[in-house]
Amino acid sequence: MDKAQLMKGILEGCILKIIEQSETYGYEIVAQLQKNGFSDAKEGTLYPLLLRLEKKELITATFKPSALGPSRKYYSLTEEGGRYLNAFYKNWTETAESVENLFKEESL
Amino acid sequence: MTIFTNQLRHLEKENRYTLKQITDKSNRQLVVRMVKYLSASPLPLYQVQVIRKDLIGMALEAEKEHMKLADKIGIETKQFCDEVIKSSGGSARWEHAMVSLLTVLQTSIIIYPTQWLLGFFKWTSVSVSFAYLCWLLIWVVFGVFLPEYLDRKFSIYQNKYGCFISYSCRLLALLGYVWAVCSPWGSSVFFLAGGWGWVILILFVILALTATYGMNLHWAKCAENYPH
């Protein structure tokens, strides 16, 4: 089963959730995703998603100087991003419940 | 003043400087190859430089983590670049065309009076000749822009085919240009300016200045839209 297609839609919502908690940067977002079970998450999958979210104006990016080296790009959630996140979670909960019900029925 | 500052060149210069801070040669070469490939796409040129800045940042962080950039990205390089192009969306081919046109105009300011000053191709007065049109079409399009585009498009594959094709194009274009100039109609003149050569030159200068300042305003607007 091609997990990638399933993950594409889900990861955007998860990334927004991580950014909602605090202003953060790419490496930290990948670490958070991996910590929460998304072991396949890499910067290569994350970066295009961040570009897409930025293009949709769901997040904004600013460069901040870093003590350890080059300035880092920090992402923060916009108001529109907050609304999108709420809608994502609502849709996710409904879909997950429906799938769960279907599989429960079958097992009965 | 905004029209005298080219924000795109400013960002390119900054990126060139930071690129040198990448000590690992393979990481540096990977960044260069990816940016070349992205430059051949319809992405806006300013956005390519912003992405370049991000990739350089990623490479520097990879070095601090004692990783290769390719491992940090974690997926195949071409796939990554194609995803970036798809995610960024939009087509700015018109922008690429404008920059190319500007390059041609700026080069004409040098070529045109040089031909007149040196008595090139044995003209006794300033003109728009068959040879000049051949330079414009054959050499500029097939000898410069097309090979550059092919070289960038193939850069992602880390093989020599792109280089080979691009140099072959340049050689064919050069041969075509030389043939056109040496041919019987090489010195044919389509438009003889007579004593009005300075008018044509001033027209080129005005067009080039207008295009340059217009593009500078465009880059200034891009700088406002993209954080860097």
mmCIF file of C-alpha atoms in Angstrom:
data_model
loop_
_atom_site.group_PDB
_atom_site.id
_atom_site.type_symbol
_atom_site.label_atom_id
_atom_site.label_comp_id
_atom_site.label_asym_id
_atom_site.label_seq_id
_atom_site.Cartn_x
_atom_site.Cartn_y
_atom_site.Cartn_z
ATOM 1 C CA MET A 1 0.000 0.000 0.000
ATOM 2 C CA ASP A 2 1.403 3.392 -1.023
ATOM 3 C CA LYS A 3 1.696 5.196 2.276
ATOM 4 C CA ALA A 4 3.067 8.343 0.647
ATOM 5 C CA GLN A 5 -0.294 9.413 -0.770
ATOM 6 C CA LEU A 6 -1.938 8.954 2.630
ATOM 7 C CA MET A 7 0.795 10.916 4.361
ATOM 8 C CA LYS A 8 0.729 13.874 1.982
ATOM 9 C CA GLY A 9 -2.537 15.267 3.227
ATOM 10 C CA ILE A 10 -1.902 14.387 6.869
ATOM 11 C CA LEU A 11 1.578 15.847 7.182
ATOM 12 C CA GLU A 12 0.451 19.378 6.333
ATOM 13 C CA GLY A 13 -1.958 19.366 9.276
ATOM 14 C CA CYS A 14 0.665 17.859 11.592
ATOM 15 C CA ILE A 15 3.239 20.448 10.576
ATOM 16 C CA LEU A 16 0.762 23.250 11.272
ATOM 17 C CA LYS A 17 0.079 21.761 14.700
ATOM 18 C CA ILE A 18 3.780 21.729 15.557
ATOM 19 C CA ILE A 19 4.185 25.307 14.368
ATOM 20 C CA GLU A 20 1.106 26.354 16.358
ATOM 21 C CA GLN A 21 2.792 25.253 19.578
ATOM 22 C CA SER A 22 5.717 27.609 19.050
ATOM 23 C CA GLU A 23 7.659 29.417 16.355
ATOM 24 C CA THR A 24 10.109 26.849 15.048
ATOM 25 C CA TYR A 25 12.490 25.860 12.255
ATOM 26 C CA GLY A 26 12.836 22.951 9.814
ATOM 27 C CA TYR A 27 15.145 20.644 11.742
ATOM 28 C CA GLU A 28 13.058 20.991 14.892
ATOM 29 C CA ILE A 29 9.833 20.217 12.978
ATOM 30 C CA VAL A 30 11.398 17.029 11.542
ATOM 31 C CA ALA A 31 12.569 16.018 15.029
ATOM 32 C CA GLN A 32 9.060 16.554 16.426
ATOM 33 C CA LEU A 33 7.471 14.545 13.627
ATOM 34 C CA GLN A 34 9.919 11.660 14.121
ATOM 35 C CA LYS A 35 9.373 11.796 17.878
ATOM 36 C CA ASN A 36 5.636 11.379 17.298
ATOM 37 C CA GLY A 37 5.959 8.316 15.087
ATOM 38 C CA PHE A 38 6.547 9.792 11.635
ATOM 39 C CA SER A 39 9.821 7.934 11.224
ATOM 40 C CA ASP A 40 9.899 8.547 7.440
ATOM 41 C CA ALA A 41 9.838 12.325 7.868
ATOM 42 C CA LYS A 42 12.950 13.963 6.410
ATOM 43 C CA GLU A 43 13.854 17.514 5.465
ATOM 44 C CA GLY A 44 13.402 16.520 1.831
ATOM 45 C CA THR A 45 9.712 15.760 2.418
ATOM 46 C CA LEU A 46 9.236 18.669 4.801
ATOM 47 C CA TYR A 47 10.728 21.531 2.788
ATOM 48 C CA PRO A 48 8.323 21.353 -0.213
ATOM 49 C CA LEU A 49 5.382 21.153 2.219
ATOM 50 C CA LEU A 50 6.610 24.253 4.052
ATOM 51 C CA LEU A 51 6.870 26.068 0.714
ATOM 52 C CA ARG A 52 3.304 25.062 -0.104
ATOM 53 C CA LEU A 53 2.017 26.196 3.291
ATOM 54 C CA GLU A 54 3.840 29.496 2.891
ATOM 55 C CA LYS A 55 2.363 29.961 -0.559
ATOM 56 C CA LYS A 56 -1.129 29.350 0.851
ATOM 57 C CA GLU A 57 -0.310 31.978 3.530
ATOM 58 C CA LEU A 58 -0.968 29.494 6.331
ATOM 59 C CA ILE A 59 2.493 30.137 7.780
ATOM 60 C CA THR A 60 4.980 32.968 7.589
ATOM 61 C CA ALA A 61 8.751 32.689 7.594
ATOM 62 C CA THR A 62 11.395 35.012 8.983
ATOM 63 C CA PHE A 63 15.152 34.680 9.117
ATOM 64 C CA LYS A 64 16.661 35.037 12.574
ATOM 65 C CA PRO A 65 20.356 35.032 13.418
ATOM 66 C CA SER A 66 21.610 31.838 15.017
ATOM 67 C CA ALA A 67 24.466 31.667 17.491
ATOM 68 C CA LEU A 68 25.614 28.389 15.958
ATOM 69 C CA GLY A 69 25.985 29.460 12.352
ATOM 70 C CA PRO A 70 23.958 30.919 9.475
ATOM 71 C CA SER A 71 20.640 32.654 10.137
ATOM 72 C CA ARG A 72 17.766 30.204 10.424
ATOM 73 C CA LYS A 73 14.322 30.346 8.860
ATOM 74 C CA TYR A 74 11.661 30.336 11.570
ATOM 75 C CA TYR A 75 8.041 29.564 10.799
ATOM 76 C CA SER A 76 4.966 30.833 12.612
ATOM 77 C CA LEU A 77 1.267 30.214 12.126
ATOM 78 C CA THR A 78 -0.980 32.850 10.594
ATOM 79 C CA GLU A 79 -4.625 33.413 11.489
ATOM 80 C CA GLU A 80 -5.651 31.694 8.297
ATOM 81 C CA GLY A 81 -3.355 28.811 9.270
ATOM 82 C CA GLY A 82 -5.113 28.539 12.614
ATOM 83 C CA ARG A 83 -8.497 28.270 10.916
ATOM 84 C CA TYR A 84 -7.130 25.711 8.437
ATOM 85 C CA LEU A 85 -5.704 23.667 11.331
ATOM 86 C CA ASN A 86 -9.061 23.580 13.121
ATOM 87 C CA ALA A 87 -10.817 22.480 9.934
ATOM 88 C CA PHE A 88 -8.144 19.821 9.338
ATOM 89 C CA TYR A 89 -8.545 18.382 12.831
ATOM 90 C CA LYS A 90 -12.343 18.321 12.479
ATOM 91 C CA ASN A 91 -12.110 16.496 9.136
ATOM 92 C CA TRP A 92 -9.473 14.133 10.483
ATOM 93 C CA THR A 93 -11.561 13.204 13.548
ATOM 94 C CA GLU A 94 -14.660 12.545 11.422
ATOM 95 C CA THR A 95 -12.732 10.485 8.866
ATOM 96 C CA ALA A 96 -10.834 8.500 11.499
ATOM 97 C CA GLU A 97 -14.116 7.746 13.295
ATOM 98 C CA SER A 98 -15.765 6.534 10.081
ATOM 99 C CA VAL A 99 -12.828 4.280 9.197
ATOM 100 C CA GLU A 100 -12.709 2.949 12.744
ATOM 101 C CA ASN A 101 -16.457 2.193 12.676
ATOM 102 C CA LEU A 102 -16.122 0.395 9.346
ATOM 103 C CA PHE A 103 -13.294 -1.829 10.570
ATOM 104 C CA LYS A 104 -15.070 -2.489 13.868
ATOM 105 C CA GLU A 105 -18.222 -3.576 11.975
ATOM 106 C CA GLU A 106 -16.220 -5.907 9.793
ATOM 107 C CA SER A 107 -14.498 -7.532 12.747
ATOM 108 C CA LEU A 108 -17.894 -8.126 14.376
ATOM 109 C CA MET B 1 16.948 54.553 -4.748
ATOM 110 C CA THR B 2 15.112 51.347 -5.698
ATOM 111 C CA ILE B 3 15.563 51.629 -9.465
ATOM 112 C CA PHE B 4 19.344 51.796 -9.133
ATOM 113 C CA THR B 5 19.530 48.719 -6.885
ATOM 114 C CA ASN B 6 19.181 45.234 -8.281
ATOM 115 C CA GLN B 7 17.874 43.213 -5.322
ATOM 116 C CA LEU B 8 18.258 39.964 -7.240
ATOM 117 C CA ARG B 9 21.986 40.572 -7.779
ATOM 118 C CA HIS B 10 22.280 41.560 -4.113
ATOM 119 C CA LEU B 11 20.775 38.240 -3.001
ATOM 120 C CA GLU B 12 22.873 36.287 -5.537
ATOM 121 C CA LYS B 13 26.021 37.928 -4.168
ATOM 122 C CA GLU B 14 25.003 37.085 -0.597
ATOM 123 C CA ASN B 15 24.340 33.467 -1.620
ATOM 124 C CA ARG B 16 27.691 33.194 -3.437
ATOM 125 C CA TYR B 17 29.425 34.358 -0.280
ATOM 126 C CA THR B 18 27.561 31.919 2.018
ATOM 127 C CA LEU B 19 28.046 29.048 -0.451
ATOM 128 C CA LYS B 20 31.806 29.311 0.096
ATOM 129 C CA GLN B 21 31.244 28.609 3.804
ATOM 130 C CA ILE B 22 30.209 25.041 2.925
ATOM 131 C CA THR B 23 33.449 23.176 3.484
ATOM 132 C CA ASP B 24 32.307 19.765 2.231
ATOM 133 C CA LYS B 25 32.833 19.695 -1.538
ATOM 134 C CA SER B 26 30.081 17.156 -2.239
ATOM 135 C CA ASN B 27 27.538 19.235 -0.284
ATOM 136 C CA ARG B 28 28.569 22.382 -2.130
ATOM 137 C CA GLN B 29 28.365 20.666 -5.527
ATOM 138 C CA LEU B 30 24.951 19.227 -4.677
ATOM 139 C CA VAL B 31 23.615 22.694 -3.831
ATOM 140 C CA VAL B 32 25.013 24.068 -7.098
ATOM 141 C CA ARG B 33 23.475 21.235 -9.140
ATOM 142 C CA MET B 34 20.070 21.612 -7.497
ATOM 143 C CA VAL B 35 20.017 25.380 -8.009
ATOM 144 C CA LYS B 36 21.034 24.963 -11.662
ATOM 145 C CA TYR B 37 18.163 22.512 -12.166
ATOM 146 C CA LEU B 38 15.699 24.839 -10.422
ATOM 147 C CA SER B 39 16.911 27.733 -12.596
ATOM 148 C CA ALA B 40 15.812 25.816 -15.705
ATOM 149 C CA SER B 41 12.272 25.522 -14.310
ATOM 150 C CA PRO B 42 9.533 28.155 -14.672
ATOM 151 C CA LEU B 43 10.098 29.281 -11.058
ATOM 152 C CA PRO B 44 10.531 33.034 -10.550
ATOM 153 C CA LEU B 45 14.237 33.882 -10.510
ATOM 154 C CA TYR B 46 14.041 35.641 -7.152
ATOM 155 C CA GLN B 47 12.355 32.633 -5.575
ATOM 156 C CA VAL B 48 15.127 30.386 -6.938
ATOM 157 C CA GLN B 49 17.635 32.518 -5.032
ATOM 158 C CA VAL B 50 15.530 32.360 -1.853
ATOM 159 C CA ILE B 51 15.395 28.555 -2.205
ATOM 160 C CA ARG B 52 19.154 28.610 -2.854
ATOM 161 C CA LYS B 53 19.616 30.452 0.449
ATOM 162 C CA ASP B 54 17.516 27.784 2.206
ATOM 163 C CA LEU B 55 19.517 24.946 0.599
ATOM 164 C CA ILE B 56 22.809 26.545 1.637
ATOM 165 C CA GLY B 57 21.432 26.840 5.188
ATOM 166 C CA MET B 58 20.462 23.152 5.070
ATOM 167 C CA ALA B 59 23.955 22.200 3.852
ATOM 168 C CA LEU B 60 25.637 24.191 6.627
ATOM 169 C CA GLU B 61 23.395 22.572 9.242
ATOM 170 C CA ALA B 62 24.148 19.146 7.728
ATOM 171 C CA GLU B 63 27.860 19.839 8.187
ATOM 172 C CA LYS B 64 27.321 20.763 11.835
ATOM 173 C CA GLU B 65 25.460 17.466 12.294
ATOM 174 C CA HIS B 66 28.321 15.646 10.475
ATOM 175 C CA MET B 67 25.938 14.520 7.748
ATOM 176 C CA LYS B 68 25.913 14.670 3.991
ATOM 177 C CA LEU B 69 23.307 17.042 2.562
ATOM 178 C CA ALA B 70 21.924 14.219 0.398
ATOM 179 C CA ASP B 71 21.299 12.168 3.564
ATOM 180 C CA LYS B 72 19.713 15.135 5.328
ATOM 181 C CA ILE B 73 17.319 15.636 2.420
ATOM 182 C CA GLY B 74 16.630 11.921 2.562
ATOM 183 C CA ILE B 75 14.985 11.512 -0.831
ATOM 184 C CA GLU B 76 16.317 11.351 -4.367
ATOM 185 C CA THR B 77 17.631 14.774 -5.453
ATOM 186 C CA LYS B 78 15.593 15.085 -8.646
ATOM 187 C CA GLN B 79 12.433 14.036 -6.816
ATOM 188 C CA PHE B 80 13.142 16.678 -4.151
ATOM 189 C CA CYS B 81 13.676 19.417 -6.746
ATOM 190 C CA ASP B 82 10.546 18.396 -8.681
ATOM 191 C CA GLU B 83 8.524 18.536 -5.439
ATOM 192 C CA VAL B 84 9.937 21.993 -4.706
ATOM 193 C CA ILE B 85 8.968 23.179 -8.202
ATOM 194 C CA LYS B 86 5.470 21.698 -7.863
ATOM 195 C CA SER B 87 4.969 23.192 -4.389
ATOM 196 C CA SER B 88 6.161 26.654 -5.340
ATOM 197 C CA GLY B 89 3.768 26.701 -8.273
ATOM 198 C CA GLY B 90 3.361 29.526 -10.743
ATOM 199 C CA SER B 91 5.179 30.104 -13.969
ATOM 200 C CA ALA B 92 7.470 33.046 -14.505
ATOM 201 C CA ARG B 93 8.676 32.257 -18.010
ATOM 202 C CA TRP B 94 7.864 35.842 -18.954
ATOM 203 C CA GLU B 95 10.390 36.955 -16.339
ATOM 204 C CA HIS B 96 13.050 34.658 -17.820
ATOM 205 C CA ALA B 97 12.267 36.064 -21.283
ATOM 206 C CA MET B 98 12.544 39.670 -20.007
ATOM 207 C CA VAL B 99 15.933 38.991 -18.411
ATOM 208 C CA SER B 100 17.131 37.383 -21.665
ATOM 209 C CA LEU B 101 15.859 40.355 -23.677
ATOM 210 C CA LEU B 102 17.604 42.724 -21.290
ATOM 211 C CA THR B 103 20.868 40.798 -21.741
ATOM 212 C CA VAL B 104 20.530 41.084 -25.514
ATOM 213 C CA LEU B 105 19.834 44.839 -25.298
ATOM 214 C CA GLN B 106 22.768 45.444 -22.982
ATOM 215 C CA THR B 107 25.063 43.405 -25.222
ATOM 216 C CA SER B 108 23.829 45.285 -28.299
ATOM 217 C CA ILE B 109 25.034 48.533 -26.726
ATOM 218 C CA ILE B 110 28.526 47.053 -26.800
ATOM 219 C CA ILE B 111 28.356 45.129 -30.090
ATOM 220 C CA TYR B 112 26.692 47.811 -32.196
ATOM 221 C CA PRO B 113 29.106 50.720 -31.672
ATOM 222 C CA THR B 114 32.065 48.315 -31.702
ATOM 223 C CA GLN B 115 31.093 47.246 -35.208
ATOM 224 C CA TRP B 116 30.915 50.869 -36.241
ATOM 225 C CA LEU B 117 34.171 51.922 -34.539
ATOM 226 C CA LEU B 118 36.261 49.062 -35.861
ATOM 227 C CA GLY B 119 34.695 49.056 -39.341
ATOM 228 C CA PHE B 120 33.680 45.479 -38.681
ATOM 229 C CA PHE B 121 32.479 43.376 -41.649
ATOM 230 C CA LYS B 122 33.685 46.183 -43.899
ATOM 231 C CA TRP B 123 30.695 48.444 -43.421
ATOM 232 C CA THR B 124 31.253 52.043 -44.048
ATOM 233 C CA SER B 125 28.191 53.180 -42.209
ATOM 234 C CA VAL B 126 26.102 51.939 -39.325
ATOM 235 C CA SER B 127 23.476 49.420 -40.313
ATOM 236 C CA VAL B 128 21.375 46.460 -39.279
ATOM 237 C CA SER B 129 22.834 43.731 -41.373
ATOM 238 C CA PHE B 130 22.249 40.088 -42.088
ATOM 239 C CA ALA B 131 25.317 39.265 -39.982
ATOM 240 C CA TYR B 132 23.935 41.215 -37.013
ATOM 241 C CA LEU B 133 20.600 39.389 -37.272
ATOM 242 C CA CYS B 134 22.496 36.081 -37.451
ATOM 243 C CA TRP B 135 24.360 37.016 -34.289
ATOM 244 C CA LEU B 136 21.060 37.783 -32.657
ATOM 245 C CA LEU B 137 19.297 34.629 -33.745
ATOM 246 C CA ILE B 138 21.901 31.908 -34.196
ATOM 247 C CA TRP B 139 24.555 32.801 -31.654
ATOM 248 C CA VAL B 140 22.416 34.356 -28.897
ATOM 249 C CA VAL B 141 19.583 31.813 -29.024
ATOM 250 C CA PHE B 142 21.340 28.614 -30.046
ATOM 251 C CA GLY B 143 24.826 29.419 -28.827
ATOM 252 C CA VAL B 144 24.052 30.984 -25.456
ATOM 253 C CA PHE B 145 20.513 30.575 -24.114
ATOM 254 C CA LEU B 146 19.718 27.073 -25.355
ATOM 255 C CA PRO B 147 23.003 25.475 -24.171
ATOM 256 C CA GLU B 148 22.642 27.224 -20.807
ATOM 257 C CA TYR B 149 19.108 25.870 -20.449
ATOM 258 C CA LEU B 150 20.190 22.329 -21.428
ATOM 259 C CA ASP B 151 23.181 22.446 -19.084
ATOM 260 C CA ARG B 152 20.903 23.425 -16.174
ATOM 261 C CA LYS B 153 18.264 20.850 -17.031
ATOM 262 C CA PHE B 154 20.805 18.006 -17.112
ATOM 263 C CA SER B 155 22.814 19.259 -14.121
ATOM 264 C CA ILE B 156 20.739 17.167 -11.705
ATOM 265 C CA TYR B 157 21.891 13.890 -13.251
ATOM 266 C CA GLN B 158 25.538 14.245 -12.250
ATOM 267 C CA ASN B 159 26.794 13.051 -15.616
ATOM 268 C CA LYS B 160 28.594 14.710 -18.491
ATOM 269 C CA TYR B 161 25.803 14.403 -21.081
ATOM 270 C CA GLY B 162 24.406 17.836 -20.297
ATOM 271 C CA CYS B 163 27.809 19.448 -20.726
ATOM 272 C CA PHE B 164 28.408 17.523 -23.947
ATOM 273 C CA ILE B 165 25.057 18.555 -25.447
ATOM 274 C CA SER B 166 25.465 22.166 -24.404
ATOM 275 C CA TYR B 167 28.995 22.469 -25.834
ATOM 276 C CA SER B 168 27.869 20.746 -29.032
ATOM 277 C CA CYS B 169 25.077 23.320 -29.372
ATOM 278 C CA ARG B 170 27.561 26.140 -28.895
ATOM 279 C CA LEU B 171 29.903 24.684 -31.505
ATOM 280 C CA LEU B 172 27.102 24.222 -34.040
ATOM 281 C CA ALA B 173 25.833 27.751 -33.370
ATOM 282 C CA LEU B 174 29.331 29.183 -33.828
ATOM 283 C CA LEU B 175 29.769 27.299 -37.097
ATOM 284 C CA GLY B 176 26.345 28.491 -38.226
ATOM 285 C CA TYR B 177 27.191 32.082 -37.362
ATOM 286 C CA VAL B 178 30.564 31.954 -39.148
ATOM 287 C CA TRP B 179 28.919 30.385 -42.204
ATOM 288 C CA ALA B 180 26.238 33.114 -42.235
ATOM 289 C CA VAL B 181 28.812 35.895 -41.985
ATOM 290 C CA CYS B 182 31.096 34.414 -44.657
ATOM 291 C CA SER B 183 28.240 33.547 -47.003
ATOM 292 C CA PRO B 184 27.563 35.628 -50.128
ATOM 293 C CA TRP B 185 24.746 37.494 -48.390
ATOM 294 C CA GLY B 186 26.735 37.962 -45.176
ATOM 295 C CA SER B 187 27.277 41.619 -45.819
ATOM 296 C CA SER B 188 23.711 42.246 -47.006
ATOM 297 C CA VAL B 189 22.253 45.192 -45.253
ATOM 298 C CA PHE B 190 18.592 45.284 -44.298
ATOM 299 C CA PHE B 191 18.584 48.706 -42.863
ATOM 300 C CA LEU B 192 21.195 51.307 -43.590
ATOM 301 C CA ALA B 193 21.181 54.050 -41.031
ATOM 302 C CA GLY B 194 23.534 56.300 -42.900
ATOM 303 C CA GLY B 195 24.332 59.154 -40.621
ATOM 304 C CA TRP B 196 21.600 58.125 -38.233
ATOM 305 C CA GLY B 197 23.612 55.358 -36.539
ATOM 306 C CA TRP B 198 23.806 57.418 -33.353
ATOM 307 C CA VAL B 199 20.008 57.491 -33.274
ATOM 308 C CA ILE B 200 19.906 53.703 -33.331
ATOM 309 C CA LEU B 201 22.566 53.503 -30.620
ATOM 310 C CA ILE B 202 20.732 56.034 -28.415
ATOM 311 C CA LEU B 203 17.527 54.067 -28.948
ATOM 312 C CA PHE B 204 19.295 50.884 -27.774
ATOM 313 C CA VAL B 205 20.629 52.756 -24.719
ATOM 314 C CA ILE B 206 17.188 54.147 -23.820
ATOM 315 C CA LEU B 207 15.555 50.719 -24.236
ATOM 316 C CA ALA B 208 18.269 49.026 -22.169
ATOM 317 C CA LEU B 209 18.065 51.633 -19.380
ATOM 318 C CA THR B 210 14.266 51.447 -19.286
ATOM 319 C CA ALA B 211 14.359 47.649 -19.150
ATOM 320 C CA THR B 212 17.096 47.656 -16.477
ATOM 321 C CA TYR B 213 15.280 50.077 -14.184
ATOM 322 C CA GLY B 214 11.982 48.325 -14.817
ATOM 323 C CA MET B 215 13.488 45.005 -13.782
ATOM 324 C CA ASN B 216 15.066 46.614 -10.705
ATOM 325 C CA LEU B 217 11.610 47.757 -9.605
ATOM 326 C CA HIS B 218 10.351 44.221 -10.202
ATOM 327 C CA TRP B 219 13.163 42.701 -8.070
ATOM 328 C CA ALA B 220 12.455 45.219 -5.306
ATOM 329 C CA LYS B 221 8.822 44.055 -5.280
ATOM 330 C CA CYS B 222 9.972 40.407 -5.170
ATOM 331 C CA ALA B 223 12.223 41.219 -2.202
ATOM 332 C CA GLU B 224 9.139 42.448 -0.325
ATOM 333 C CA ASN B 225 7.164 39.285 -1.141
ATOM 334 C CA TYR B 226 9.814 36.726 -0.222
ATOM 335 C CA PRO B 227 11.448 36.737 3.211
ATOM 336 C CA HIS B 228 15.225 36.492 3.052
#
